[in-house]
Amino acid sequence: MPSPLARVALFKELPEPGLQMLAERGRPKQFAKGAVIMRQGDTSDALHVITRGRVRVERHQPDETPLVLAELGAGDVVGEMGLLDNAPRSATVTALEDTETLEIHATVMALVVMQFPQVASALLRTLSRRLRSADELADALARRRQR
């Protein structure tokens, strides 16, 4: 039976040994509805693959309503940006319903990327999509403020 991680866009090109390494070294986590999975400003040391449930990704600004960047579900990944640049978390991720994730530590991801370079390409595609989405959101907010 193929690994559930094979359905995750970030890991689609990863051969079975790589999927197995992630599954064995990842830590299953459970979050109740309303629980914070990661908080903006915290240290980035792992990413989470959402295996069940839904989450909201929000960026908090001083004296403003939080900006909703995305709502994500099973098969999506959160926390990947910090693994690349070691910067603090750029957003807060909150469970919208009971949610399960597979937490993959930065050192495990580094091993996988070294052994299976195709994961680096997939990671860049994921980041590119998120950047484009953030740009579109910024443009829409700018237009709204001009009205």
CSV table of C-alpha atoms in Angstrom, one decimal, residues 17-68:
chain,number,residue,atom,x,y,z
A,17,PRO,CA,12.4,4.8,0.4
A,18,GLY,CA,12.2,8.5,0.9
A,19,LEU,CA,8.5,8.4,1.8
A,20,GLN,CA,9.3,5.6,4.2
A,21,MET,CA,12.0,7.7,5.8
A,22,LEU,CA,9.6,10.6,6.3
A,23,ALA,CA,6.9,8.4,7.7
A,24,GLU,CA,9.2,6.6,10.1
A,25,ARG,CA,10.9,9.8,11.4
A,26,GLY,CA,7.9,12.1,11.3
A,27,ARG,CA,5.9,12.6,14.6
A,28,PRO,CA,2.2,12.3,14.4
A,29,LYS,CA,0.5,15.2,16.2
A,30,GLN,CA,-3.1,15.9,17.1
A,31,PHE,CA,-4.7,19.3,17.5
A,32,ALA,CA,-8.2,20.1,18.8
A,33,LYS,CA,-10.3,22.7,17.0
A,34,GLY,CA,-9.0,26.1,17.9
A,35,ALA,CA,-5.5,24.9,18.9
A,36,VAL,CA,-2.5,26.8,17.6
A,37,ILE,CA,-0.2,24.5,15.6
A,38,MET,CA,2.5,27.2,15.1
A,39,ARG,CA,2.6,30.8,16.1
A,40,GLN,CA,4.0,33.8,14.2
A,41,GLY,CA,7.4,34.8,15.5
A,42,ASP,CA,8.2,31.3,17.0
A,43,THR,CA,11.3,29.4,16.0
A,44,SER,CA,11.0,27.4,12.8
A,45,ASP,CA,12.4,23.9,13.3
A,46,ALA,CA,9.8,21.6,11.6
A,47,LEU,CA,7.1,21.5,9.0
A,48,HIS,CA,3.7,19.9,9.3
A,49,VAL,CA,2.0,17.7,6.7
A,50,ILE,CA,-1.8,17.9,7.3
A,51,THR,CA,-3.1,14.4,7.3
A,52,ARG,CA,-6.7,15.2,8.5
A,53,GLY,CA,-8.6,18.3,9.3
A,54,ARG,CA,-8.4,22.0,8.2
A,55,VAL,CA,-6.3,24.9,9.3
A,56,ARG,CA,-6.3,28.7,8.9
A,57,VAL,CA,-3.0,30.5,8.2
A,58,GLU,CA,-3.0,34.1,9.5
A,59,ARG,CA,-0.5,36.9,9.6
A,60,HIS,CA,-0.9,39.3,12.5
A,61,GLN,CA,-0.1,43.0,12.1
A,62,PRO,CA,0.0,45.5,15.0
A,63,ASP,CA,-3.3,47.3,15.5
A,64,GLU,CA,-5.0,45.5,12.5
A,65,THR,CA,-7.3,42.6,12.1
A,66,PRO,CA,-5.3,39.5,11.3
A,67,LEU,CA,-4.9,38.8,7.6
A,68,VAL,CA,-6.1,35.4,6.5
